[in-house]
Short mmCIF file of C-alpha atoms in Angstrom, two decimals:
data_model
loop_
_atom_site.label_atom_id
_atom_site.label_comp_id
_atom_site.label_asym_id
_atom_site.label_seq_id
_atom_site.Cartn_x
_atom_site.Cartn_y
_atom_site.Cartn_z
CA MET A 198 138.71 -100.97 -89.83
CA PRO A 199 138.16 -103.32 -86.83
CA GLU A 200 135.51 -105.90 -87.40
CA SER A 201 133.28 -104.47 -84.76
CA ALA A 202 133.09 -101.19 -86.75
CA GLN A 203 131.92 -102.86 -89.96
CA PRO A 204 128.58 -101.66 -91.08
CA ALA A 205 125.78 -104.17 -90.41
CA THR A 206 124.56 -106.20 -93.26
CA PRO A 207 121.23 -104.55 -94.27
CA VAL A 208 117.97 -106.54 -93.79
CA THR A 209 116.50 -106.55 -97.23
CA PHE A 210 113.15 -107.86 -98.53
CA PRO A 211 112.00 -109.25 -101.86
CA PRO A 212 111.11 -106.49 -104.37
CA ALA A 213 107.36 -107.40 -104.44
CA PHE A 214 107.00 -107.43 -100.70
CA LEU A 215 103.98 -105.34 -99.60
CA TRP A 216 104.63 -102.68 -96.99
CA GLY A 217 101.30 -101.88 -95.45
CA ALA A 218 99.37 -100.59 -92.51
CA ALA A 219 96.02 -101.80 -91.10
CA THR A 220 92.95 -100.35 -89.42
CA SER A 221 89.36 -101.35 -88.71
CA ALA A 222 86.13 -99.50 -89.36
CA TYR A 223 84.75 -98.97 -85.87
CA GLN A 224 88.11 -97.89 -84.55
CA ILE A 225 88.63 -95.04 -87.06
CA GLU A 226 85.55 -94.13 -89.13
CA GLY A 227 83.22 -92.36 -86.76
CA ALA A 228 80.11 -91.07 -88.48
CA VAL A 229 78.13 -93.77 -86.77
CA ARG A 230 74.67 -92.35 -87.62
CA GLU A 231 75.41 -91.00 -91.07
CA ASP A 232 74.27 -92.25 -94.48
CA GLY A 233 72.04 -95.00 -93.13
CA ARG A 234 74.50 -96.71 -90.82
CA THR A 235 72.78 -98.32 -87.78
CA PRO A 236 74.38 -99.57 -84.50
CA SER A 237 76.72 -102.47 -84.41
CA ILE A 238 77.43 -104.49 -81.24
CA TRP A 239 80.41 -102.22 -80.54
CA ASP A 240 78.10 -99.10 -80.63
CA THR A 241 75.88 -100.79 -77.98
CA PHE A 242 78.76 -102.20 -75.91
CA SER A 243 80.73 -98.87 -75.75
CA HIS A 244 77.61 -96.97 -74.73
CA THR A 245 76.99 -99.43 -71.90
CA PRO A 246 78.30 -97.87 -68.68
CA GLY A 247 81.45 -99.59 -67.41
CA LYS A 248 82.33 -101.43 -70.55
CA THR A 249 85.07 -99.16 -71.93
CA ALA A 250 87.68 -97.02 -70.29
CA GLY A 251 86.22 -93.72 -69.35
CA GLY A 252 83.00 -94.62 -71.18
CA GLU A 253 84.65 -93.75 -74.48
CA THR A 254 83.05 -94.72 -77.75
CA GLY A 255 83.78 -94.80 -81.44
CA ASP A 256 81.08 -92.20 -82.27
CA ILE A 257 83.77 -89.89 -83.79
CA ALA A 258 86.83 -92.04 -83.43
CA VAL A 259 89.35 -90.24 -85.71
CA ASP A 260 86.76 -89.19 -88.22
CA HIS A 261 88.27 -91.18 -91.11
CA TYR A 262 84.84 -91.22 -92.74
CA HIS A 263 85.18 -87.51 -93.50
CA ARG A 264 89.04 -87.41 -93.72
CA PHE A 265 89.80 -90.46 -95.75
CA ARG A 266 91.30 -88.56 -98.66
CA ASP A 267 93.82 -86.75 -96.48
CA ASP A 268 94.58 -90.12 -94.76
CA VAL A 269 95.29 -91.82 -98.10
CA ALA A 270 97.54 -88.93 -99.07
CA LEU A 271 99.39 -89.40 -95.78
CA MET A 272 99.88 -93.05 -96.54
CA ALA A 273 101.24 -92.18 -99.96
CA ASP A 274 103.62 -89.57 -98.53
CA LEU A 275 104.89 -92.24 -96.16
CA GLY A 276 105.59 -94.59 -99.01
CA LEU A 277 103.16 -97.37 -98.09
CA THR A 278 102.26 -99.80 -100.86
CA ALA A 279 99.29 -101.48 -99.31
CA TYR A 280 96.48 -100.68 -96.87
CA ARG A 281 94.23 -103.16 -95.10
CA PHE A 282 90.82 -101.72 -93.93
CA SER A 283 87.64 -103.29 -92.84
CA VAL A 284 84.08 -102.64 -94.02
CA SER A 285 81.38 -101.70 -91.46
CA TRP A 286 78.70 -104.29 -91.91
CA SER A 287 75.99 -102.05 -90.58
CA ARG A 288 77.04 -99.22 -92.79
CA VAL A 289 76.52 -101.43 -95.88
CA GLN A 290 73.58 -103.57 -94.73
CA PRO A 291 72.11 -101.84 -91.72
CA THR A 292 69.92 -104.68 -90.31
CA GLY A 293 72.34 -107.45 -91.33
CA ARG A 294 70.01 -108.63 -93.96
CA GLY A 295 68.31 -107.37 -97.15
CA PRO A 296 69.56 -104.88 -99.78
CA ALA A 297 72.63 -102.73 -99.49
CA VAL A 298 72.68 -99.03 -98.63
CA GLN A 299 74.42 -97.53 -101.65
CA ARG A 300 75.68 -94.46 -99.73
CA GLY A 301 77.49 -96.84 -97.41
CA LEU A 302 79.04 -98.83 -100.28
CA ASP A 303 79.90 -95.48 -102.03
CA PHE A 304 82.22 -94.66 -99.12
CA TYR A 305 84.26 -97.85 -99.73
CA ARG A 306 84.15 -97.39 -103.50
CA ASN A 307 85.58 -93.92 -103.09
CA LEU A 308 88.22 -95.11 -100.57
CA VAL A 309 89.36 -97.83 -102.97
CA ASP A 310 89.47 -95.42 -105.87
CA GLU A 311 91.55 -93.00 -103.80
CA LEU A 312 93.98 -95.73 -102.81
CA LEU A 313 94.51 -96.97 -106.37
CA ALA A 314 94.97 -93.41 -107.54
CA HIS A 315 97.82 -93.15 -105.12
CA GLY A 316 99.40 -96.55 -106.11
CA ILE A 317 98.29 -98.22 -102.84
CA LYS A 318 97.00 -101.70 -102.93
CA PRO A 319 93.78 -102.15 -101.00
CA ALA A 320 93.04 -105.20 -98.89
CA VAL A 321 89.47 -105.55 -97.65
CA THR A 322 88.53 -107.24 -94.38
CA LEU A 323 84.82 -108.00 -94.33
CA TYR A 324 84.45 -108.53 -90.61
CA HIS A 325 86.39 -106.88 -87.81
CA TRP A 326 84.14 -107.56 -84.85
CA ASP A 327 81.23 -105.14 -85.58
CA LEU A 328 78.14 -107.35 -85.95
CA PRO A 329 75.00 -105.37 -86.82
CA GLN A 330 73.05 -105.13 -83.48
CA GLU A 331 69.90 -106.55 -85.02
CA LEU A 332 71.69 -109.78 -85.75
CA GLU A 333 72.97 -109.91 -82.13
CA ASP A 334 69.43 -109.33 -80.96
CA ALA A 335 68.46 -112.40 -83.06
CA GLY A 336 71.12 -114.43 -81.24
CA GLY A 337 74.44 -113.34 -82.73
CA TRP A 338 77.22 -115.65 -83.63
CA PRO A 339 76.02 -118.54 -81.44
CA GLU A 340 73.16 -118.79 -83.96
CA ARG A 341 73.69 -120.61 -87.24
CA ASP A 342 71.68 -118.12 -89.28
CA THR A 343 74.38 -115.46 -88.68
CA ALA A 344 76.80 -117.29 -90.87
CA TYR A 345 74.32 -117.22 -93.81
CA ARG A 346 73.65 -113.54 -93.29
CA PHE A 347 77.49 -113.00 -93.42
CA ALA A 348 77.54 -114.83 -96.83
CA GLU A 349 74.92 -112.53 -98.24
CA TYR A 350 76.84 -109.51 -96.91
CA ALA A 351 80.07 -110.88 -98.36
CA GLN A 352 78.46 -111.23 -101.81
CA ILE A 353 77.17 -107.65 -101.66
CA VAL A 354 80.63 -106.20 -101.00
CA GLY A 355 82.34 -108.56 -103.35
CA GLU A 356 80.04 -107.39 -106.18
CA ALA A 357 80.68 -103.77 -105.32
CA LEU A 358 84.50 -103.87 -104.98
CA GLY A 359 85.68 -107.13 -106.46
CA ASP A 360 86.62 -105.51 -109.74
CA ARG A 361 89.20 -103.27 -108.15
CA VAL A 362 90.22 -105.07 -104.93
CA GLU A 363 92.24 -108.21 -105.33
CA GLN A 364 93.04 -109.09 -101.68
CA TRP A 365 90.12 -110.14 -99.49
CA ILE A 366 89.94 -111.35 -95.87
CA THR A 367 86.75 -112.83 -94.60
CA LEU A 368 87.20 -112.52 -90.79
CA ASN A 369 89.71 -110.78 -88.60
CA GLU A 370 90.70 -112.69 -85.44
CA PRO A 371 87.57 -114.87 -85.05
CA TRP A 372 89.05 -116.01 -81.72
CA CYS A 373 88.32 -112.58 -80.28
CA SER A 374 84.84 -112.49 -81.72
CA ALA A 375 83.94 -115.86 -80.13
CA PHE A 376 85.76 -116.01 -76.88
CA LEU A 377 86.20 -112.36 -75.79
CA GLY A 378 82.73 -111.60 -76.99
CA TYR A 379 80.82 -114.58 -75.68
CA ALA A 380 82.97 -116.21 -72.96
CA SER A 381 84.85 -113.52 -71.03
CA GLY A 382 82.65 -110.69 -72.06
CA VAL A 383 85.41 -108.01 -72.31
CA HIS A 384 84.41 -107.37 -75.93
CA ALA A 385 81.11 -106.78 -77.53
CA PRO A 386 78.48 -108.11 -77.14
CA GLY A 387 79.71 -108.79 -73.53
CA ARG A 388 78.20 -112.19 -72.98
CA THR A 389 79.70 -114.79 -70.59
CA ASP A 390 78.47 -118.20 -71.72
CA PRO A 391 81.37 -120.63 -72.47
CA ALA A 392 79.08 -123.01 -74.35
CA ALA A 393 77.77 -120.19 -76.49
CA SER A 394 81.28 -119.14 -77.24
CA LEU A 395 82.06 -122.55 -78.81
CA ARG A 396 78.87 -122.38 -80.92
CA ALA A 397 80.01 -118.94 -81.98
CA ALA A 398 83.45 -120.22 -82.97
CA HIS A 399 81.83 -122.86 -85.21
CA HIS A 400 79.41 -120.36 -86.82
CA LEU A 401 82.35 -118.00 -87.41
CA ASN A 402 84.13 -120.83 -89.15
CA LEU A 403 81.00 -121.54 -91.20
CA ALA A 404 80.74 -117.81 -92.07
CA HIS A 405 84.32 -117.94 -93.38
CA GLY A 406 83.54 -120.92 -95.62
CA LEU A 407 80.21 -119.59 -96.87
CA GLY A 408 81.65 -116.14 -97.31
CA THR A 409 84.64 -117.47 -99.31
CA SER A 410 82.28 -119.29 -101.67
CA ALA A 411 80.04 -116.18 -101.96
CA LEU A 412 83.05 -113.94 -102.80
CA ARG A 413 84.34 -116.32 -105.41
CA SER A 414 80.90 -116.55 -107.09
CA VAL A 415 80.99 -112.84 -107.85
CA MET A 416 84.64 -111.89 -108.22
CA PRO A 417 87.36 -112.37 -110.89
CA ALA A 418 89.34 -115.56 -110.35
CA ARG A 419 92.53 -113.57 -109.89
CA ASN A 420 91.36 -112.27 -106.54
CA SER A 421 92.80 -113.69 -103.36
CA VAL A 422 90.56 -114.85 -100.44
CA ALA A 423 92.13 -115.22 -97.02
CA VAL A 424 91.37 -115.15 -93.29
CA SER A 425 93.33 -113.33 -90.53
CA LEU A 426 93.92 -115.44 -87.48
CA ASN A 427 95.46 -114.24 -84.21
CA SER A 428 97.02 -117.67 -83.75
CA SER A 429 98.83 -117.94 -80.43
CA VAL A 430 102.41 -119.10 -79.92
CA VAL A 431 101.71 -121.23 -76.91
CA ARG A 432 104.63 -122.34 -74.78
CA ALA A 433 104.76 -124.54 -71.76
CA VAL A 434 106.66 -123.50 -68.51
CA SER A 435 108.27 -126.96 -68.52
CA ASP A 436 108.34 -130.21 -70.28
CA SER A 437 106.45 -132.08 -67.59
CA PRO A 438 103.48 -134.11 -68.95
CA GLU A 439 101.08 -131.83 -67.01
CA ASP A 440 102.47 -128.62 -68.49
CA LEU A 441 102.56 -130.06 -71.96
CA ALA A 442 98.96 -131.10 -71.68
CA ALA A 443 98.11 -127.63 -70.55
CA ARG A 444 99.81 -126.25 -73.67
CA GLN A 445 97.92 -128.60 -75.92
CA ARG A 446 94.64 -127.56 -74.31
CA ILE A 447 95.26 -123.86 -75.02
CA ASP A 448 96.72 -124.49 -78.44
CA ASP A 449 93.52 -126.29 -79.39
CA LEU A 450 91.37 -123.40 -78.11
CA ALA A 451 93.54 -120.66 -79.51
CA ASN A 452 94.47 -122.22 -82.84
CA GLY A 453 93.10 -125.65 -83.66
CA VAL A 454 89.48 -124.56 -83.24
CA PHE A 455 89.98 -122.37 -86.32
CA HIS A 456 92.79 -123.73 -88.37
CA GLY A 457 91.58 -127.21 -87.88
CA PRO A 458 88.39 -126.95 -89.84
CA MET A 459 89.61 -124.12 -92.14
CA MET A 460 92.87 -125.74 -93.31
CA GLN A 461 92.53 -129.39 -92.32
CA GLY A 462 88.84 -130.14 -92.56
CA ALA A 463 88.29 -131.20 -88.96
CA TYR A 464 88.29 -130.02 -85.42
CA PRO A 465 91.08 -131.55 -83.23
CA GLN A 466 89.80 -134.58 -81.41
CA SER A 467 91.53 -133.39 -78.28
CA LEU A 468 89.47 -130.11 -78.38
CA LEU A 469 86.15 -132.02 -78.68
CA THR A 470 87.22 -134.33 -75.79
CA ALA A 471 88.37 -131.44 -73.56
CA THR A 472 85.20 -129.46 -73.97
CA GLU A 473 82.66 -132.28 -73.78
CA SER A 474 81.53 -131.02 -70.29
CA LEU A 475 80.17 -127.97 -72.00
CA THR A 476 78.87 -129.26 -75.43
CA ASP A 477 78.45 -132.37 -77.48
CA TRP A 478 79.21 -130.20 -80.63
CA SER A 479 75.88 -131.30 -82.15
CA PHE A 480 75.74 -127.89 -83.72
CA VAL A 481 78.20 -129.07 -86.25
CA GLU A 482 75.82 -130.30 -88.95
CA ASP A 483 76.57 -132.79 -91.74
CA GLY A 484 78.48 -130.99 -94.59
CA ASP A 485 79.62 -128.11 -92.41
CA LEU A 486 83.22 -129.12 -92.40
CA ALA A 487 83.28 -129.36 -96.22
CA LEU A 488 81.76 -125.87 -96.47
CA ILE A 489 84.29 -124.47 -94.08
CA HIS A 490 87.33 -126.21 -95.67
CA GLN A 491 87.47 -124.02 -98.67
CA PRO A 492 90.95 -123.74 -100.34
CA LEU A 493 92.60 -120.56 -99.14
CA ASP A 494 94.47 -118.28 -101.53
CA ALA A 495 96.52 -116.82 -98.67
CA LEU A 496 96.58 -116.82 -94.90
CA GLY A 497 96.86 -113.72 -92.67
CA LEU A 498 98.65 -113.98 -89.34
CA ASN A 499 98.29 -111.41 -86.51
CA TYR A 500 100.96 -111.50 -83.83
CA TYR A 501 101.77 -109.47 -80.73
CA THR A 502 103.16 -111.66 -77.95
CA PRO A 503 103.62 -115.34 -77.02
CA CYS A 504 101.51 -117.26 -74.41
CA LEU A 505 103.07 -119.09 -71.55
CA VAL A 506 101.10 -121.81 -69.67
CA SER A 507 101.34 -124.56 -67.10
CA SER A 508 99.09 -126.84 -65.20
CA ALA A 509 97.18 -124.97 -62.63
CA ALA A 510 98.15 -127.52 -60.03
CA SER A 511 101.83 -126.50 -60.48
CA ALA A 512 101.24 -122.70 -60.33
CA PRO A 513 100.50 -120.30 -57.43
CA ALA A 514 97.03 -118.82 -57.46
CA GLY A 515 96.77 -115.37 -58.97
CA PRO A 516 95.12 -113.29 -61.71
CA ARG A 517 94.95 -114.82 -65.25
CA ALA A 518 97.88 -113.41 -67.08
CA ASP A 519 96.73 -114.17 -70.67
CA GLY A 520 96.90 -110.59 -71.83
CA HIS A 521 93.20 -110.57 -72.86
CA GLY A 522 91.69 -108.11 -70.33
CA GLU A 523 90.33 -108.46 -66.80
CA SER A 524 87.20 -110.47 -66.26
CA ALA A 525 85.87 -112.92 -63.78
CA HIS A 526 85.02 -115.07 -66.69
CA SER A 527 87.62 -116.87 -68.68
CA PRO A 528 87.90 -116.76 -72.46
CA TRP A 529 89.21 -120.28 -72.37
CA PRO A 530 86.29 -122.74 -72.15
CA ALA A 531 86.79 -125.81 -70.05
CA ALA A 532 90.41 -124.88 -69.28
CA GLU A 533 90.11 -124.16 -65.55
CA ASP A 534 93.03 -126.51 -65.00
CA VAL A 535 95.43 -124.28 -67.00
CA ALA A 536 97.49 -121.40 -65.52
CA PHE A 537 98.71 -118.52 -67.52
CA HIS A 538 102.09 -116.80 -66.77
CA GLN A 539 103.59 -113.44 -67.65
CA THR A 540 106.40 -114.10 -70.06
CA PRO A 541 109.71 -112.46 -69.04
CA GLY A 542 111.15 -109.46 -70.88
CA GLU A 543 110.36 -105.91 -71.84
CA ARG A 544 106.74 -105.00 -72.25
CA THR A 545 104.54 -102.62 -74.26
CA GLU A 546 101.87 -100.38 -72.69
CA MET A 547 99.49 -103.29 -73.11
CA GLY A 548 101.65 -105.34 -70.73
CA TRP A 549 102.60 -107.64 -73.56
CA THR A 550 106.04 -109.06 -73.70
CA ILE A 551 108.17 -108.09 -76.70
CA ASP A 552 109.41 -111.27 -78.31
CA PRO A 553 110.04 -111.39 -82.12
CA THR A 554 110.99 -115.15 -81.88
CA GLY A 555 107.33 -115.85 -81.41
CA LEU A 556 106.58 -114.21 -84.83
CA HIS A 557 109.24 -116.34 -86.52
CA ASP A 558 107.89 -119.58 -84.85
CA LEU A 559 104.32 -118.70 -85.86
CA ILE A 560 105.27 -118.10 -89.49
CA MET A 561 107.25 -121.31 -89.68
CA ARG A 562 104.46 -123.42 -88.11
CA TYR A 563 102.01 -122.33 -90.79
CA SER A 564 104.56 -122.58 -93.56
CA ARG A 565 105.01 -126.27 -92.56
CA MET A 566 101.28 -126.80 -92.18
CA ALA A 567 100.47 -125.48 -95.62
CA PRO A 568 103.54 -125.52 -97.84
CA GLY A 569 103.18 -123.10 -100.69
CA LEU A 570 100.36 -121.09 -99.19
CA PRO A 571 101.22 -117.35 -99.33
CA LEU A 572 101.40 -115.73 -95.90
CA TYR A 573 100.85 -112.11 -94.89
CA ILE A 574 101.49 -110.60 -91.52
CA THR A 575 98.18 -108.78 -91.33
CA GLU A 576 98.68 -107.20 -87.93
CA ASN A 577 101.78 -106.59 -85.72
CA GLY A 578 102.63 -103.58 -83.60
CA ALA A 579 102.92 -102.10 -80.18
CA ALA A 580 101.25 -99.58 -77.93
CA TYR A 581 103.39 -96.91 -76.22
CA ASP A 582 102.71 -93.80 -74.19
CA ASP A 583 103.51 -91.44 -77.03
CA LYS A 584 103.54 -87.72 -76.36
CA PRO A 585 104.41 -84.72 -78.59
CA GLU A 586 107.63 -82.80 -78.07
CA PRO A 587 107.35 -79.02 -77.62
CA ASP A 588 107.93 -78.59 -81.32
CA GLY A 589 104.98 -80.90 -82.11
CA SER A 590 107.06 -83.84 -83.33
CA VAL A 591 106.52 -87.34 -81.79
CA HIS A 592 109.50 -89.56 -81.16
CA ASP A 593 108.89 -93.27 -80.39
CA PRO A 594 112.21 -95.03 -80.65
CA GLU A 595 110.72 -97.98 -78.63
CA ARG A 596 108.24 -98.69 -81.48
CA ILE A 597 111.05 -98.43 -84.08
CA ALA A 598 113.03 -101.04 -82.11
CA TYR A 599 109.89 -103.20 -81.91
CA LEU A 600 109.31 -103.00 -85.65
CA HIS A 601 112.89 -103.70 -86.55
CA GLY A 602 112.95 -106.75 -84.33
CA HIS A 603 109.72 -108.22 -85.71
CA LEU A 604 110.43 -107.33 -89.36
CA SER A 605 113.86 -108.99 -88.94
CA ALA A 606 111.98 -112.09 -87.66
CA VAL A 607 109.88 -112.01 -90.82
CA ARG A 608 112.94 -111.79 -92.99
CA ARG A 609 114.54 -114.74 -91.18
CA ALA A 610 111.40 -116.77 -91.84
CA ILE A 611 111.60 -115.89 -95.52
CA GLU A 612 115.23 -117.04 -95.47
CA ASP A 613 114.05 -120.22 -93.81
CA GLY A 614 111.63 -120.93 -96.74
CA ALA A 615 108.39 -119.30 -95.79
CA ASP A 616 106.48 -117.54 -98.46
CA VAL A 617 105.72 -114.29 -96.66
CA ARG A 618 104.52 -111.61 -99.09
CA GLY A 619 103.73 -108.62 -97.00
CA TYR A 620 103.44 -106.89 -93.59
CA TYR A 621 100.69 -104.69 -92.29
CA LEU A 622 101.71 -102.56 -89.39
CA TRP A 623 99.07 -102.20 -86.66
CA SER A 624 98.10 -99.53 -86.82
CA LEU A 625 98.25 -96.73 -89.27
CA MET A 626 97.27 -94.22 -86.67
CA ASP A 627 96.11 -93.96 -83.10
CA ASN A 628 92.50 -94.86 -82.69
CA PHE A 629 89.74 -96.31 -80.47
CA GLU A 630 91.27 -99.38 -78.84
CA TRP A 631 88.22 -101.22 -77.96
CA SER A 632 87.54 -101.70 -74.30
CA TYR A 633 90.66 -99.53 -73.65
CA GLY A 634 89.05 -96.59 -75.24
CA TYR A 635 91.67 -94.02 -76.36
CA SER A 636 94.11 -94.84 -73.63
CA LYS A 637 96.37 -97.09 -75.74
CA ARG A 638 98.19 -95.73 -78.77
CA PHE A 639 99.25 -98.25 -81.41
CA GLY A 640 99.56 -95.85 -84.29
CA ALA A 641 102.55 -94.96 -86.40
CA VAL A 642 100.73 -91.59 -86.89
CA TYR A 643 99.84 -89.66 -83.75
CA VAL A 644 96.35 -88.28 -83.52
CA ASP A 645 95.48 -85.36 -81.23
CA TYR A 646 92.04 -86.51 -80.03
CA THR A 647 90.94 -82.91 -79.49
CA THR A 648 91.73 -81.50 -82.93
CA LEU A 649 92.12 -84.82 -84.80
CA GLU A 650 95.32 -83.51 -86.34
CA ARG A 651 97.54 -86.33 -87.62
CA THR A 652 101.34 -86.19 -87.01
CA PRO A 653 103.60 -88.98 -88.31
CA LYS A 654 105.78 -90.37 -85.48
CA SER A 655 109.38 -91.24 -85.84
CA SER A 656 108.31 -94.83 -86.46
CA ALA A 657 106.11 -93.82 -89.35
CA LEU A 658 109.07 -92.02 -91.02
CA TRP A 659 111.34 -95.05 -90.32
CA TYR A 660 108.79 -97.53 -91.71
CA GLY A 661 108.18 -95.31 -94.85
CA GLN A 662 111.95 -95.39 -95.40
CA ALA A 663 111.90 -99.15 -95.19
CA ALA A 664 108.95 -99.33 -97.60
CA ARG A 665 110.70 -97.12 -100.13
CA SER A 666 114.07 -98.93 -99.95
CA GLY A 667 113.00 -102.45 -99.22
CA ALA A 668 115.51 -102.60 -96.36
CA LEU A 669 115.28 -101.97 -92.64
CA PRO A 670 117.00 -98.66 -91.64
CA GLU A 671 119.36 -98.76 -88.63
CA VAL A 672 117.75 -98.34 -85.26
CA GLU A 673 118.52 -95.51 -82.89
CA SER A 674 119.57 -96.65 -79.44
CA VAL A 675 116.60 -96.62 -77.03
#
């Protein structure tokens, strides 16, 4: 047999590797007015004309609140071993303060029980962007009190589920909450105040630290507490001093603003200096950094595409190509002298370049930063314009190729010494994609938004085969 005809060496994973999928509450649950739930900032934002594509909302979403048992059975049929979901804060604690609504907690108790009954390991995210509206009315994340309210909420959920859920995540992508929510305004609550976005970032950090302590005060010591960061892989167009300075500026705003205090106990001095035109950071009170710098049991990394920057002085004028939506307001405070470039290569429906090398680079960066800290890829996936065939099946070979490339990058990182213990595909099923409404499909399971019927796509079947075998199946040509 000629060498070129030899079968490829299979890409295999460690036996205990978790094969999961991820969702978030507002994107899938629906039932926004049932069992005591009150509005979150995303209810308010999506009902504000002009804020979402087509004025679409998560009022019904994909009705997971009523269909969760069928959805869990579907996960089990696919062979998933883990499921990461978020808790709706306003479903559990409607005003963001005070006692819990037991009906709201019961939904998550029942979901966890159903997952465990099917042999699927639950991972709970406490905050995936849906702040109770009453807390936003009181000032939201730019206000320090919100962090303390989060700690109370974390304790409530930890007490309710901590005996059965071992994996916990305090915050999902706090960068989006702070800078898309309070600087560029493309996410809820839609504010455009760069100084407020930096205060929000600090109070999200403080919420993580206080929430971590609150969880550990009420849960078994065996439980793992982590955070999921959408840390950017920031690359410079050239090695010129100006472009490297631009890269550092964005790396601080994308990454250092969170991993600095959480993992190293301090904000980068270069960040403080670069933003001094906006704030003196006096909202960082004595003792805050110690509260934030709690030892992590694991770290979640969310990755989609790298970021390419240069000095604005060396770039032609044009729209900001940072992949974070269109707005006249930037999500990058005090970075007006930085230009963002579209990276070359194939793109998803989001316009994001497909580059698995970025995922490998991201994993290795944090593996070096925190040797021995278990890592999980808590989000990774792609949106494509999926459509059913006449027979009702949904074929998405592009997504299969995307997953094969990125999972191969994860495996290379493991070979290079990184302790990566699991992968959560974004997303389990098509859902409400924030300001894009229902126009972008990230799911491995197709959802007919008229009937809400679920149909596993080719990628779901491919991924399920990988989960069952611990090895990546071959990829069809695309």
